[in-house]
Coordinates of N, CA and C in Angstrom, one line a residue:
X1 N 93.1 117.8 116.5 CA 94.0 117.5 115.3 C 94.6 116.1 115.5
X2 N 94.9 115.6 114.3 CA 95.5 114.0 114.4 C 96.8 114.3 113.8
X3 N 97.9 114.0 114.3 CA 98.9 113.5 113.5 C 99.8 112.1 113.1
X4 N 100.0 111.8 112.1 CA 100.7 110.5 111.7 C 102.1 110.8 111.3
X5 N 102.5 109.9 111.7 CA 104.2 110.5 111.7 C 104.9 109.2 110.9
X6 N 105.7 108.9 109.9 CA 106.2 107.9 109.3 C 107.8 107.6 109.8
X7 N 108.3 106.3 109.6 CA 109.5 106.6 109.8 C 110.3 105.0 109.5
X8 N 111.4 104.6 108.8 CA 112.2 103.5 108.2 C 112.2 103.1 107.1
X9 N 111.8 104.2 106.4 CA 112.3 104.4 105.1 C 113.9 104.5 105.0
X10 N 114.4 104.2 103.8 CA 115.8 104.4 103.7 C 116.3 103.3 102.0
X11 N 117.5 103.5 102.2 CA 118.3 102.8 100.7 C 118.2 101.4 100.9
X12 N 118.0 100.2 100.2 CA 118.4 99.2 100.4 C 118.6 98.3 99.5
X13 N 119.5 97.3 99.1 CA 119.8 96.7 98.0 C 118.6 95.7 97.7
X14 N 118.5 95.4 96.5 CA 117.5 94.1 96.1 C 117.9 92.9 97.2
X15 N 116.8 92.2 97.4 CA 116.9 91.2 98.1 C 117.1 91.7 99.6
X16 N 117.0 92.8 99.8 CA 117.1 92.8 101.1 C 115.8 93.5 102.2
X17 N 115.7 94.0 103.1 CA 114.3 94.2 104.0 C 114.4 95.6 104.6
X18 N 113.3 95.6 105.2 CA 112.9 97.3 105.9 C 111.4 97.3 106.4
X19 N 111.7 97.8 107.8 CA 110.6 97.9 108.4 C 110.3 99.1 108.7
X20 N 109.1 99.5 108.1 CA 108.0 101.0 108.4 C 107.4 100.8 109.6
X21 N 107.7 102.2 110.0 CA 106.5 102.1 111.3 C 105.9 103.6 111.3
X22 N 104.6 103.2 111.4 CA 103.4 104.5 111.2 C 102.6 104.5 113.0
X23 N 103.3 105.9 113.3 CA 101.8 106.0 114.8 C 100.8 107.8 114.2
X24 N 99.9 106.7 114.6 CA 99.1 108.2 114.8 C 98.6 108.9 116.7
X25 N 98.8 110.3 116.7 CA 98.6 110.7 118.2 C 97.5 112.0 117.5
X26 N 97.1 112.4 118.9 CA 96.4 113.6 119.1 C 94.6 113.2 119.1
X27 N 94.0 114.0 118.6 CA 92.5 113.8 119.0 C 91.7 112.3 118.7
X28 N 92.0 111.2 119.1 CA 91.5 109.9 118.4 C 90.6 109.5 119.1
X29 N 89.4 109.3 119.0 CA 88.7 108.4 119.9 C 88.7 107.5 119.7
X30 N 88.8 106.3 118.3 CA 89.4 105.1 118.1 C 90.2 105.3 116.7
X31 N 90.4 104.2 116.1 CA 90.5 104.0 115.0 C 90.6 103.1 114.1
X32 N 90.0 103.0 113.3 CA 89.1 101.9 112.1 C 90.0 101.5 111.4
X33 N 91.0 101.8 110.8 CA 91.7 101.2 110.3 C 92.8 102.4 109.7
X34 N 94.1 101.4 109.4 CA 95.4 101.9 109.4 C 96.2 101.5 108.1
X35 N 96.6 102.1 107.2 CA 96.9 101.3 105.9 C 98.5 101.9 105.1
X36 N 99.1 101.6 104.6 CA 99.9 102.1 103.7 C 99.7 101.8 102.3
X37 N 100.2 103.1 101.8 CA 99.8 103.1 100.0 C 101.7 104.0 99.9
X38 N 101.6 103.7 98.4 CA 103.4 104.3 97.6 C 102.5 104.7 96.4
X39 N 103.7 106.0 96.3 CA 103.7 106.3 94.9 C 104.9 106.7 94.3
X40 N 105.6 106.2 93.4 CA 106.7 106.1 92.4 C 106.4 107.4 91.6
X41 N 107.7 107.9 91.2 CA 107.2 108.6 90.4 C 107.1 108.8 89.3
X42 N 106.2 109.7 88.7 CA 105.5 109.6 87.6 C 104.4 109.0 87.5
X43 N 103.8 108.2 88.8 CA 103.1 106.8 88.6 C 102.1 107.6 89.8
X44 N 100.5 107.0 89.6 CA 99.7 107.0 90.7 C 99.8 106.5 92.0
X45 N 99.5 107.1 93.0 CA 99.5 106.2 94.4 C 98.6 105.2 94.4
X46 N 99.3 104.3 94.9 CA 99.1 102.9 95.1 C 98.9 102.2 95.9
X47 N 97.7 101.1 96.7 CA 97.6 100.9 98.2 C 98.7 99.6 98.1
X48 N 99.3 99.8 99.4 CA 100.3 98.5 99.1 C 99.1 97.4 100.7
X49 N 98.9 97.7 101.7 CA 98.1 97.2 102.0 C 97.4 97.7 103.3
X50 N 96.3 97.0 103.9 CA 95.6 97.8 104.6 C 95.3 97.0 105.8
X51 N 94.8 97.3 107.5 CA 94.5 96.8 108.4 C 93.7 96.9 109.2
X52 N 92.4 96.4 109.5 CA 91.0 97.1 110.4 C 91.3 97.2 111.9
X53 N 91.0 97.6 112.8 CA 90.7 97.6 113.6 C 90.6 96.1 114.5
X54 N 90.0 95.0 113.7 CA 89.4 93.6 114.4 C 90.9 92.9 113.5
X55 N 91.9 93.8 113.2 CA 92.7 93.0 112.5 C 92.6 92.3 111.3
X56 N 91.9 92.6 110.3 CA 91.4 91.7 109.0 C 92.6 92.3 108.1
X57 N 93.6 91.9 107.4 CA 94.7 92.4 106.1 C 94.5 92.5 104.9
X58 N 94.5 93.4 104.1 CA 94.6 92.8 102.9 C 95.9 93.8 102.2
X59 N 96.6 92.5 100.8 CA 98.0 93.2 100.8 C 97.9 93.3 99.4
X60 N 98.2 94.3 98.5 CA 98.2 94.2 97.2 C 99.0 93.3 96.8
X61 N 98.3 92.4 95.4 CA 98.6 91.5 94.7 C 100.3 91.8 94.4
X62 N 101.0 92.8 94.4 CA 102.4 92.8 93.9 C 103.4 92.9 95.4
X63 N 102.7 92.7 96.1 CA 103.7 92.8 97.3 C 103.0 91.3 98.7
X64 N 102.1 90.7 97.8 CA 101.7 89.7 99.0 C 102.9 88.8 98.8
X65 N 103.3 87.9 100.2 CA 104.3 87.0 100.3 C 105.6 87.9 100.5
X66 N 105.5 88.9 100.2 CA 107.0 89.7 100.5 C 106.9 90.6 101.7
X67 N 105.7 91.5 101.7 CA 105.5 92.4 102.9 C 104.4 91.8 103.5
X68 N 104.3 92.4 105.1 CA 103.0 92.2 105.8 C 102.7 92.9 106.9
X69 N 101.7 93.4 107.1 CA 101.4 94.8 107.8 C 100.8 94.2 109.1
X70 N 101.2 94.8 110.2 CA 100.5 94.5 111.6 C 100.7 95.7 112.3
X71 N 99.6 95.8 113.3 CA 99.5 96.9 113.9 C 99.8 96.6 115.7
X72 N 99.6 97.7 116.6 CA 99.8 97.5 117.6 C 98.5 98.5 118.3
X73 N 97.3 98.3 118.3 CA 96.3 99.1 118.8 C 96.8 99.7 119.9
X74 N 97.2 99.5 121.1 CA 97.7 99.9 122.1 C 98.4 101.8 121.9
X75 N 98.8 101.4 121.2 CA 100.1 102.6 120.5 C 99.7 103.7 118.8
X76 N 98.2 102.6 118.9 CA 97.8 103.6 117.8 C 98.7 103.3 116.4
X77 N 99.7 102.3 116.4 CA 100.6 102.2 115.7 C 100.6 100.7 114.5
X78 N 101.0 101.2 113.3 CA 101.1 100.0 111.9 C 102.6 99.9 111.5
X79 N 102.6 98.8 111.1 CA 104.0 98.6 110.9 C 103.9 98.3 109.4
X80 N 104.9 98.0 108.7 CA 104.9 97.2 107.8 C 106.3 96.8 107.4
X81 N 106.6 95.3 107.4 CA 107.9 94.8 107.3 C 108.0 94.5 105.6
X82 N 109.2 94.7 105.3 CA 108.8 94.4 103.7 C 110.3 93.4 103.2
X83 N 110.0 92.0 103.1 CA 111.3 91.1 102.6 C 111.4 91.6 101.1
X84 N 112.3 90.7 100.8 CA 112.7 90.4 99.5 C 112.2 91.8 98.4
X85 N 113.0 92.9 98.4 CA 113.2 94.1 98.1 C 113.1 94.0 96.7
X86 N 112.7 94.6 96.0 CA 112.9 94.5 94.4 C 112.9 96.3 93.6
X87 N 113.6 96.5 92.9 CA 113.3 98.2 92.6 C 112.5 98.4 92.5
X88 N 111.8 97.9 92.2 CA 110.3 98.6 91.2 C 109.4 98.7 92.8
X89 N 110.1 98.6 93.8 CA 109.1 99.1 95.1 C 109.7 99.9 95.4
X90 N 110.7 100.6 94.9 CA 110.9 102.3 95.3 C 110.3 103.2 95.0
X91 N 109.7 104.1 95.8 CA 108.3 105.1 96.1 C 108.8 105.7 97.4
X92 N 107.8 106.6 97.3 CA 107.7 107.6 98.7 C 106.5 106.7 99.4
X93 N 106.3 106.4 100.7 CA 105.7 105.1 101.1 C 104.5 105.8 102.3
X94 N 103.4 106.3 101.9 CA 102.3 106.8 103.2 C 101.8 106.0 104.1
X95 N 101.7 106.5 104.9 CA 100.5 105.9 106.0 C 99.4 106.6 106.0
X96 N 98.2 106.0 106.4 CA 96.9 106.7 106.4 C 96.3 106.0 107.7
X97 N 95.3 106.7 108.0 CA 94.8 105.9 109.4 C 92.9 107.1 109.5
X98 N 92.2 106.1 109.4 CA 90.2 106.2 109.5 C 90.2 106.3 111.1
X99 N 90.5 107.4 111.5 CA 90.5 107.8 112.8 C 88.5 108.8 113.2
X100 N 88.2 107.9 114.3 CA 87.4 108.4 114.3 C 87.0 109.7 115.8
X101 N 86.0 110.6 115.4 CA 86.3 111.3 117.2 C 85.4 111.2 117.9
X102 N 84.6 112.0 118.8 CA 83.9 111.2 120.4 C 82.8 111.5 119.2
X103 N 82.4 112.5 118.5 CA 81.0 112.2 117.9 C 80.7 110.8 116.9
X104 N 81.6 110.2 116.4 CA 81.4 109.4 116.2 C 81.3 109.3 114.4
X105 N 82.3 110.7 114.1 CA 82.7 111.2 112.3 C 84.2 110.6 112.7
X106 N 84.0 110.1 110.9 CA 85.0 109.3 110.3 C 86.0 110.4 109.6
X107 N 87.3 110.6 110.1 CA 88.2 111.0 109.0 C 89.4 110.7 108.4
X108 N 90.4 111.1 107.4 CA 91.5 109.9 106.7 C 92.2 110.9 107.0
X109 N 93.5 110.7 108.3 CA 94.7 111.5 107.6 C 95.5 110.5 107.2
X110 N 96.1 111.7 106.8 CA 98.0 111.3 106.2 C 99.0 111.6 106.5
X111 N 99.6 110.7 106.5 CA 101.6 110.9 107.3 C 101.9 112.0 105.7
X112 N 103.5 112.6 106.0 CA 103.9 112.8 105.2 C 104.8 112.0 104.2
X113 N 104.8 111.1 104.7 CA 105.8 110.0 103.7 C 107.0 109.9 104.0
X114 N 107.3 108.6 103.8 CA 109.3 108.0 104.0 C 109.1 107.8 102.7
X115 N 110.9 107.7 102.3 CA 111.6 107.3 100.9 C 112.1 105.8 101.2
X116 N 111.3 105.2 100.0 CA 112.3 103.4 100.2 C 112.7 103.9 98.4
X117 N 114.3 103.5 98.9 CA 114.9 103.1 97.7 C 115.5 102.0 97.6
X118 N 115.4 101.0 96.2 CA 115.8 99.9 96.1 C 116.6 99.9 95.0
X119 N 118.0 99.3 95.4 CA 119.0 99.5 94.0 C 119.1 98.1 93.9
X120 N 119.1 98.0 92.4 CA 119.2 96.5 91.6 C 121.1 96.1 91.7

């Protein structure tokens, strides 16, 4: 079994920052890549951005220049720092992580989610 564990979520005023950190432990033989997605509610989940393995990023169009996601292969672990706060990024915030095992099958788990709230 894989687990992913989320955590730095919390309240924070517009304009201001917060750093997520996502580890995955348990049965991993590697892992391919590591990503966060939000979902607001009422609204679909949404990838906010994502990170391979060889390090390649990509950051959704509504949050590039403000957030940026790095990982720490060592630790199994993604981060994601996020500047300049705006409401409309308050969501429940996931991690996901393409962990693969010694046979060499791909699977996606999921953390259970942090809360970012942003007050205007």
């Amino acid at each position: 079994q894989v687990q992913v564990v989320e955590s730095g979520g919390g309240l924070v005023q517009a304009g201001g920052s917060l750093r997520l950190s996502c580890a995955a432990s348990g049965s991993i033989f590697s892992i391919n890549a590591m990503g966060w997605y939000r979902q607001a509610p009422g609204k679909q989940r949404e990838l906010v951005a994502t990170i391979t393995s060889g390090g390649n990023t990509n950051h959704a169009d509504s949050v590039k220049g403000r957030f940026t996601i790095s990982r720490d292969g060592a630790k199994s672990a993604v981060y994601l720092q996020m500047n300049s706060l705006k409401p409309e990024d308050t969501a429940v915030y996931c991690c996901s992580a393409v962990v693969a095992d010694v046979a060499g099958r791909y699977s996606i788990y999921w953390g259970q989610g942090t809360q970012v709230t942003v007050s205007s």
